[in-house]
Short mmCIF file of C-alpha atoms in Angstrom, two decimals:
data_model
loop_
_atom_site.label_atom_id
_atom_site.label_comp_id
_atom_site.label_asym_id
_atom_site.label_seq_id
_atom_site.Cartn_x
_atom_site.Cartn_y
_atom_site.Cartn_z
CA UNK Q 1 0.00 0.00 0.00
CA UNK Q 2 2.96 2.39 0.97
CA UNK Q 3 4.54 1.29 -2.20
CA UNK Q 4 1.71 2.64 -4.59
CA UNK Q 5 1.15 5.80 -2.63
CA UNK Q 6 4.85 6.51 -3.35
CA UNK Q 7 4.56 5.59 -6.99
CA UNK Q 8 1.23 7.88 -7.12
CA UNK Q 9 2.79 10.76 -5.13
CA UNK Q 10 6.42 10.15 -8.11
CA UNK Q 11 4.13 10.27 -10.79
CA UNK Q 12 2.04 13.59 -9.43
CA UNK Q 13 5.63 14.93 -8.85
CA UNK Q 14 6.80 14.11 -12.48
CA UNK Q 15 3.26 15.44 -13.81
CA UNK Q 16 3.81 18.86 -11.81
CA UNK Q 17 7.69 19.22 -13.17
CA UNK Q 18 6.43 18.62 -16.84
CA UNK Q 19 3.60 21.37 -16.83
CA UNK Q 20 6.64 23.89 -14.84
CA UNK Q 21 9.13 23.07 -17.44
CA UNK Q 22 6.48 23.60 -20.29
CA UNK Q 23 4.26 26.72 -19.27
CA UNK Q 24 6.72 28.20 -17.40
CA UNK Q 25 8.97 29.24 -20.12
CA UNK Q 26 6.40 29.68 -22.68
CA UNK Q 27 6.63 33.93 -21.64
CA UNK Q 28 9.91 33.69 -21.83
CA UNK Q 29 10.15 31.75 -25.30
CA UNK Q 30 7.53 34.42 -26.11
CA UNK Q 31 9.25 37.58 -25.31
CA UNK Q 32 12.59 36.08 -26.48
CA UNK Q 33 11.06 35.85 -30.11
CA UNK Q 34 9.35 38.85 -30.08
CA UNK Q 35 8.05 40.12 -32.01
CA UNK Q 36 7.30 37.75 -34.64
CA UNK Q 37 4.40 39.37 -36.28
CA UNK Q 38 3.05 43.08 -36.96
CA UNK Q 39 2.53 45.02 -33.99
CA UNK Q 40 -0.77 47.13 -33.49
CA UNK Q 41 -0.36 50.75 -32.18
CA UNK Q 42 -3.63 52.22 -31.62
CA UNK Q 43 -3.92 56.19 -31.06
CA UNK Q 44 -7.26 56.84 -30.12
CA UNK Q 45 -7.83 59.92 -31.82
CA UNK Q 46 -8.23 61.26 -35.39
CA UNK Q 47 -5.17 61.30 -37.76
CA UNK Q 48 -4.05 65.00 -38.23
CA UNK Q 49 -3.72 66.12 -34.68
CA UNK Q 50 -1.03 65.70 -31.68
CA UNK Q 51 -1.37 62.26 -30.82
CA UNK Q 52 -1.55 61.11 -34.50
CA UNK Q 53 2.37 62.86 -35.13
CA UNK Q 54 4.11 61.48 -32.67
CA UNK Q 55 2.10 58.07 -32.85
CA UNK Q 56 3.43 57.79 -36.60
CA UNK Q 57 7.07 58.94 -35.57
CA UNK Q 58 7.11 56.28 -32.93
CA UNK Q 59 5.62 53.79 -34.72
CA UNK Q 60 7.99 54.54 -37.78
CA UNK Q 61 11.05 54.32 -35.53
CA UNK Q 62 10.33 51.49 -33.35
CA UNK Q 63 9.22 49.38 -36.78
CA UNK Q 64 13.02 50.00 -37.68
CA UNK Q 65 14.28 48.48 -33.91
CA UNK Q 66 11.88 45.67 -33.93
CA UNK Q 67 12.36 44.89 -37.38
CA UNK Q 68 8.58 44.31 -37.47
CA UNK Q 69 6.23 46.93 -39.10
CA UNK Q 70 4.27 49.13 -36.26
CA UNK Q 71 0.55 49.48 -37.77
CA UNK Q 72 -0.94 52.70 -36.89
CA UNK Q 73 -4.57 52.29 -35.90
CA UNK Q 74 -6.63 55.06 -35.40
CA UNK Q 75 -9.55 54.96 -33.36
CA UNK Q 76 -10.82 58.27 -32.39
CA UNK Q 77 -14.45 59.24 -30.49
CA UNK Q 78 -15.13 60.42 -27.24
CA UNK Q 79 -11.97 61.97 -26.26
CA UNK Q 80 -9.67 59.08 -26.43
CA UNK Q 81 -11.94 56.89 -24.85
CA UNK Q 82 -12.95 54.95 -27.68
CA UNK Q 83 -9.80 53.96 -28.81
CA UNK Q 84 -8.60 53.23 -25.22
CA UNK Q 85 -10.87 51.04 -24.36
CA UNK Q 86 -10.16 48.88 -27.34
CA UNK Q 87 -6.96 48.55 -26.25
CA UNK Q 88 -7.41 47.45 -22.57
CA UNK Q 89 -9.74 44.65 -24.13
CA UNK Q 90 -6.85 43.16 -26.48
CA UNK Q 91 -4.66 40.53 -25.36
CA UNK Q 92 -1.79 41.31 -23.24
CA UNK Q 93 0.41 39.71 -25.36
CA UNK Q 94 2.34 42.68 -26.59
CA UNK Q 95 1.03 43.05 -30.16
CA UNK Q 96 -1.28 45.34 -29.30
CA UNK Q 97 -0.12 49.10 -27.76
CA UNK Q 98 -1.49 52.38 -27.56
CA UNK Q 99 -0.57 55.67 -27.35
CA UNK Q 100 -1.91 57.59 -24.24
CA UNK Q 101 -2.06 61.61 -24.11
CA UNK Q 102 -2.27 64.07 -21.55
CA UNK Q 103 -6.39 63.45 -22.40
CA UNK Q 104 -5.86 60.08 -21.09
CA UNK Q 105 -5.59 62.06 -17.80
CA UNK Q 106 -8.79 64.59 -18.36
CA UNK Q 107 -11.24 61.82 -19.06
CA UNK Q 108 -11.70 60.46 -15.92
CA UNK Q 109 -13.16 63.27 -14.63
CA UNK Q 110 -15.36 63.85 -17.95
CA UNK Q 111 -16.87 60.48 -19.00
CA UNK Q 112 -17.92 56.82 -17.33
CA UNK Q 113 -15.42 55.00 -18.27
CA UNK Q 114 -15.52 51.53 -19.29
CA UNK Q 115 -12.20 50.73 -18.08
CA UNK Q 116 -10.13 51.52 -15.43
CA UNK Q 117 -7.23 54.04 -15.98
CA UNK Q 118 -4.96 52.97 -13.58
CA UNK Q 119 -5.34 49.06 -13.37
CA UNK Q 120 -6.38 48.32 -17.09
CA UNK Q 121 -2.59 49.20 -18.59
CA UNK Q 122 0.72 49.00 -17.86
CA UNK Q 123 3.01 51.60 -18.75
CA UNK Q 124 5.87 51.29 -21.17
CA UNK Q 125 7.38 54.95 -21.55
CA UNK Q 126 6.36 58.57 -21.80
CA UNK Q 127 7.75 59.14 -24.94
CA UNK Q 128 7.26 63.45 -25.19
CA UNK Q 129 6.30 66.35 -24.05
CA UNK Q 130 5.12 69.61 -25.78
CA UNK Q 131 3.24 72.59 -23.95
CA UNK Q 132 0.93 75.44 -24.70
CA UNK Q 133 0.90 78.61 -25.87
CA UNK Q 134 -0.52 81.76 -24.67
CA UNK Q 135 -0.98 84.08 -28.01
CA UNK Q 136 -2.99 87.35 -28.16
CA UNK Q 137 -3.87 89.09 -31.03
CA UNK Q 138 -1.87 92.35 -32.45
CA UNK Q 139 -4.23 94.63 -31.51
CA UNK Q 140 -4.36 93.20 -28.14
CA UNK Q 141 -2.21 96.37 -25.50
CA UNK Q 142 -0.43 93.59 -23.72
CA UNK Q 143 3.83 92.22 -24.12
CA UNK Q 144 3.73 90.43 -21.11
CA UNK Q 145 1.73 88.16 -19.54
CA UNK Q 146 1.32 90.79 -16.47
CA UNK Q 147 0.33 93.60 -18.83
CA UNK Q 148 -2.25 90.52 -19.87
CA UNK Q 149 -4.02 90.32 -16.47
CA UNK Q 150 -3.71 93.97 -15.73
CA UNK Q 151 -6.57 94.15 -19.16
CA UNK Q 152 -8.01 90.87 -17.58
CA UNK Q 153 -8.85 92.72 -14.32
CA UNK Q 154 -9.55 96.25 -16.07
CA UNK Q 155 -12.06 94.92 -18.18
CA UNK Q 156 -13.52 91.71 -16.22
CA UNK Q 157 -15.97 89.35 -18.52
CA UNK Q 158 -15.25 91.12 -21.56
CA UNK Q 159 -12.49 89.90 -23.26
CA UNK Q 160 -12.63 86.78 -25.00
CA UNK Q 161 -10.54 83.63 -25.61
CA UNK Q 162 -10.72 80.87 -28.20
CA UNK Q 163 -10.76 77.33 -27.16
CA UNK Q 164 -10.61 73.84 -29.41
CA UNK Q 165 -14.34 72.20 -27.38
CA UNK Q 166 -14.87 71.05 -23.99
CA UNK Q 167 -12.66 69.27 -22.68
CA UNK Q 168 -9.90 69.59 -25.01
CA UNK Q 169 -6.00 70.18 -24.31
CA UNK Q 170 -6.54 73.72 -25.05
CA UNK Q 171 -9.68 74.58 -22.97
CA UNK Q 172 -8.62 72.73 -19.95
CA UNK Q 173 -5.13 74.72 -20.01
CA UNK Q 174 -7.98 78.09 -20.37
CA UNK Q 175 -9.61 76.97 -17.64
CA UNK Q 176 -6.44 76.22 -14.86
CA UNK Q 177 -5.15 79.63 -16.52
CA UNK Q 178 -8.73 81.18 -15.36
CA UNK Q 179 -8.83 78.80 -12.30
CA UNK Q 180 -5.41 80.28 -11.01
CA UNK Q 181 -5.41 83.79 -11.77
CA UNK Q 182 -9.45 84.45 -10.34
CA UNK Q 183 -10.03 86.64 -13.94
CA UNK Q 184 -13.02 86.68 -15.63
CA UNK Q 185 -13.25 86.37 -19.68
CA UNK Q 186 -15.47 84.74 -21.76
CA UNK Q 187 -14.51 81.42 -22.83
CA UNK Q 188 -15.80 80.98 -26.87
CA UNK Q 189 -15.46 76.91 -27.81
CA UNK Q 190 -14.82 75.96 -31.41
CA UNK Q 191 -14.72 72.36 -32.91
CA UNK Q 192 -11.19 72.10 -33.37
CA UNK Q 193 -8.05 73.85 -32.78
CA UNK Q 194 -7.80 75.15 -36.07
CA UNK Q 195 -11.34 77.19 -36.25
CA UNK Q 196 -10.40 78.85 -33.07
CA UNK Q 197 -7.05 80.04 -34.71
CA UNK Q 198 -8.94 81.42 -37.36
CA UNK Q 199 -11.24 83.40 -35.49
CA UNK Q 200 -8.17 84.60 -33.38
CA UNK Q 201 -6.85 85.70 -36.72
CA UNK Q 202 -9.54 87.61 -37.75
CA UNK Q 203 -9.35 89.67 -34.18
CA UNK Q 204 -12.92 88.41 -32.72
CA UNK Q 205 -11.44 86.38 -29.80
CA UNK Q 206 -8.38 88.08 -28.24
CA UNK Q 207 -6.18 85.53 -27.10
CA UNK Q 208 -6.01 81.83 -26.35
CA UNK Q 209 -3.85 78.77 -24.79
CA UNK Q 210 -3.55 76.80 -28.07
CA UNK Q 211 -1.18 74.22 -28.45
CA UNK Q 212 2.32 74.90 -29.88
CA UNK Q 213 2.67 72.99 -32.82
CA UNK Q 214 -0.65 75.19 -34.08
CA UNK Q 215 0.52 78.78 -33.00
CA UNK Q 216 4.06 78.64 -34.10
CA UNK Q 217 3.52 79.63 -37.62
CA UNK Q 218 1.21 82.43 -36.82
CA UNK Q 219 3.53 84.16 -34.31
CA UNK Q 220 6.43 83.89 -37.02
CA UNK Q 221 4.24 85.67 -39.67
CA UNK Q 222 3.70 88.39 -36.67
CA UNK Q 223 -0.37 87.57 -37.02
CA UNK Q 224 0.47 86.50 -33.44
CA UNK Q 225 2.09 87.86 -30.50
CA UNK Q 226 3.67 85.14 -28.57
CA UNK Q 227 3.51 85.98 -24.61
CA UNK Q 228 4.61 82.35 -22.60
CA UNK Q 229 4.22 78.92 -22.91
CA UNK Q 230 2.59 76.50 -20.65
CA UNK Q 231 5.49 73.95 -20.13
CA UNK Q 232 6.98 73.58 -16.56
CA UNK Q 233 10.28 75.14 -18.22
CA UNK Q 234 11.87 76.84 -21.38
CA UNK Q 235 12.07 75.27 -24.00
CA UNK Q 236 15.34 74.50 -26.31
CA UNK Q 237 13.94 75.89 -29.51
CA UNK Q 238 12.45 79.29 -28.00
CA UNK Q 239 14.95 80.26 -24.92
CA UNK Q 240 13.85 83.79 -24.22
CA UNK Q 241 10.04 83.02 -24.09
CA UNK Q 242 9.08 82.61 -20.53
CA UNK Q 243 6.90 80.37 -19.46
CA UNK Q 244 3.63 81.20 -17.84
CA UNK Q 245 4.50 80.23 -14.41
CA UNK Q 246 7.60 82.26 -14.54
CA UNK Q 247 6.04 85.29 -16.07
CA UNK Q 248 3.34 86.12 -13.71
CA UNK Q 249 0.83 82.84 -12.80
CA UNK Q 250 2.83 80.52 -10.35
CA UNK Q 251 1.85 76.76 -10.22
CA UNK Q 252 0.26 76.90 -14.17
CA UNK Q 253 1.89 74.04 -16.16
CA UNK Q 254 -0.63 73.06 -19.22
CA UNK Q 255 1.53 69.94 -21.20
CA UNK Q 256 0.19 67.93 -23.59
CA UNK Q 257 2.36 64.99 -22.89
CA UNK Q 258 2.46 61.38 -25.09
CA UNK Q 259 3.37 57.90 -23.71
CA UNK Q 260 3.08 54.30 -24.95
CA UNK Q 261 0.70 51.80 -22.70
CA UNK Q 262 -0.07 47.87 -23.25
CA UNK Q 263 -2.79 46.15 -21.96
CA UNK Q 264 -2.57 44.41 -18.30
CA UNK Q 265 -0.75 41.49 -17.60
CA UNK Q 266 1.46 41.56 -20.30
CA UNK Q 267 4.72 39.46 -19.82
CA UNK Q 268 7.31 42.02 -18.48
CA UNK Q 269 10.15 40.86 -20.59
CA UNK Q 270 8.03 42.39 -23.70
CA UNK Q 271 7.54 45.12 -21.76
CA UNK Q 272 11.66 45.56 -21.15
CA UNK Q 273 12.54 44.78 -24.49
CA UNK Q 274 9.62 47.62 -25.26
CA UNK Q 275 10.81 49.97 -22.70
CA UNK Q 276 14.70 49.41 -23.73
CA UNK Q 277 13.79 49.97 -27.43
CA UNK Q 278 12.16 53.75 -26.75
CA UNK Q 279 14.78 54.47 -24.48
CA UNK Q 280 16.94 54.26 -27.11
CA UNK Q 281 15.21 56.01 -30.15
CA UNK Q 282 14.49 59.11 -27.56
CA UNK Q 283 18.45 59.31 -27.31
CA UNK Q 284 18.85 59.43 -30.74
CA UNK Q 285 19.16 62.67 -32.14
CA UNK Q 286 17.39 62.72 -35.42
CA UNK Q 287 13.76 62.00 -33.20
CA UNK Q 288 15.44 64.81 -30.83
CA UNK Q 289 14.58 67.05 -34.00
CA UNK Q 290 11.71 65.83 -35.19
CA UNK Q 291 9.84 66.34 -31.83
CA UNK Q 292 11.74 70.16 -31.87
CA UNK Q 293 10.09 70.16 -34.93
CA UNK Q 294 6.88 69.54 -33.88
CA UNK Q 295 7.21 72.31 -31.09
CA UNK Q 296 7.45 69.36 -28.41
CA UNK Q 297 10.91 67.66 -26.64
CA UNK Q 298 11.67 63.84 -26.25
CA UNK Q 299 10.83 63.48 -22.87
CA UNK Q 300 11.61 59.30 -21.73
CA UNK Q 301 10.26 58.42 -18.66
CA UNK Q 302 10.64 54.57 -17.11
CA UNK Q 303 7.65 52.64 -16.15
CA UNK Q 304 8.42 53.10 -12.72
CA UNK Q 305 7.94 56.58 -12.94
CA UNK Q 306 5.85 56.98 -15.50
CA UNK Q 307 2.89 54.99 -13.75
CA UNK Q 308 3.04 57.17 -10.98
CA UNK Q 309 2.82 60.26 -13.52
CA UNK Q 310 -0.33 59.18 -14.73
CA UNK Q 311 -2.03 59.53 -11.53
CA UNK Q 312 -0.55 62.72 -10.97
CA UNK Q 313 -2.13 64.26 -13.56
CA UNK Q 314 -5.25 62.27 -13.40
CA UNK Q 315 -5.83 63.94 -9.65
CA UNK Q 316 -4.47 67.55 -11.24
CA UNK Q 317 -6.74 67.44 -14.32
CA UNK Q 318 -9.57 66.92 -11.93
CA UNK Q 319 -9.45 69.19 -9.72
CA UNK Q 320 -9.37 71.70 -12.51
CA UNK Q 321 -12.47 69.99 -14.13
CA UNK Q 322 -14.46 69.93 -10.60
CA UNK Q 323 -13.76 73.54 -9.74
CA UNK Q 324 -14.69 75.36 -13.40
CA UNK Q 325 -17.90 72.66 -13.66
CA UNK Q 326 -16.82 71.23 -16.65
CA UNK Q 327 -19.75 68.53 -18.13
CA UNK Q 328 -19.19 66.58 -21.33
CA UNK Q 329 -23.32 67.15 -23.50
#
């Protein structure tokens, strides 16, 4: 009797070591060959705007490391929330990715959503960075973002700045701007960046916080007056423009910021090799300029601490969207 329990307990043993030696390895066998296939990078918004450049330049670049092609997917609706949550449902195998924004941090606070922000992904790397602008029109009396507020407080409720819809990159950095200074102005939405930089063109709205990349070519053709930029600091590209913190509004830091994401529970060596292959294209100075480029900065940031980012802003973002009463309709 002893004699067959020891046999049965041998062969559970063997049966046990088998399935360790076979499953066990299959992640690493997995992220040793991979990728062996296309890899899907979803950017959950339109193709034209922010997200969609440096989606493409990333996607471009990292095809050449993996030496398998990055497919762009874009998968744009409800503020990024669309696309996003097609992502969090793939499998966490490492073929699907997406590319999270600084909206990825706004929506929380805006919209139901069908995932969670925090626990759904796991972060790669921040890949960018790339603030706004504050811009008033010619005929606006202000150099400075001081001689700004000084018309802000003159003439409360009657001046009026442009913004790309609710809940956009642009209106949220109006509304901290408004939020932190106490100034009153009227706040006209548009349904995109670009037909609120028309109608700042044509002088009906004053001034606005548009992004960058959009007001760059308008302040070099002097249709614009260029007063700060949102970033936490200077950047490269434009060294005496202050930013808006520095120049009169402490605390006010409005960037749009860009990061790659994968689904939950995929195997952390594809996440390494994922992390180790951004790492290095962010070094490299040709995507150095392209981002300058752009009006944005490489800006790599490790899993570790790019998690922990996340929820920064997600906390930030709503505070600012609790306090002005912002509501998606």
């Amino acid at each position: 009797m002893q004699t067959a329990k020891l046999k049965l307990f041998k062969t559970l043993g063997m049966l046990m070591f088998v399935s360790f030696v076979f499953l066990l390895p299959s992640a690493v066998l997995a992220a040793d060959s991979y990728p062996s296939k296309p890899v899907r990078l979803i950017i959950p918004f339109p193709p034209g705007g922010s997200n969609d450049i440096v989606g493409r330049l990333i996607a471009t670049k990292l095809s050449e490391r993996l030496g398998k092609q990055v497919v762009v997917d874009n998968r744009g609706g409800a503020g990024g929330v669309l696309g996003s949550e097609m992502a969090s449902k793939a499998d966490p195998d490492g073929y699907t990715l997406l590319i999270a924004s600084a909206a990825y941090a706004f929506n929380p606070a805006l919209y139901k959503l069908p995932f969670d922000p925090i626990k759904s992904f796991t972060p790669v790397a921040k890949l960018g960075s790339g603030p706004n602008s504050l811009t008033v029109h010619p005929s606006v009396p202000a150099n400075t973002v001081k001689e700004l507020l000084a018309l802000l407080r003159a003439k409360p409720g009657q001046m009026i700045c442009g913004a790309a819809g609710i809940g956009s990159f642009q209106h949220m950095g109006t509304e901290l701007f408004k939020m932190l200074t106490k100034t009153e102005f009227k706040i006209v939405q548009f349904k995109g960046g670009g037909p609120a930089m028309i109608d700042q063109l044509g002088g009906h709205s004053q001034f606005s916080f548009g992004s960058l990349i959009q007001t760059i070519p308008h302040v070099q053709s002097g249709k614009f007056r260029l007063l700060a930029i949102g970033g936490a600091k200077r950047l490269k590209v434009l060294p005496n423009v202050p930013t808006i913190a520095e120049a009169g509004v402490p605390g006010y830091e409005a960037t749009n910021w860009w990061g790659l994401m994968a689904p939950a529970g995929t195997p952390a060596p594809v996440i390494d090799r994922l992390n180790k292959e951004i790492k290095t294209l962010l070094d490299s100075e040709d995507v150095q300029k392209l981002f300058e480029k752009e009006g944005a900065e490489a800006d790599y940031v490790a899993p570790a601490e790019f998690g922990p980012f996340i929820e920064r802003e997600i906390v930030k973002w709503g505070k600012v969207v609790k306090e002005a009463n912002i509501q998606i309709k």
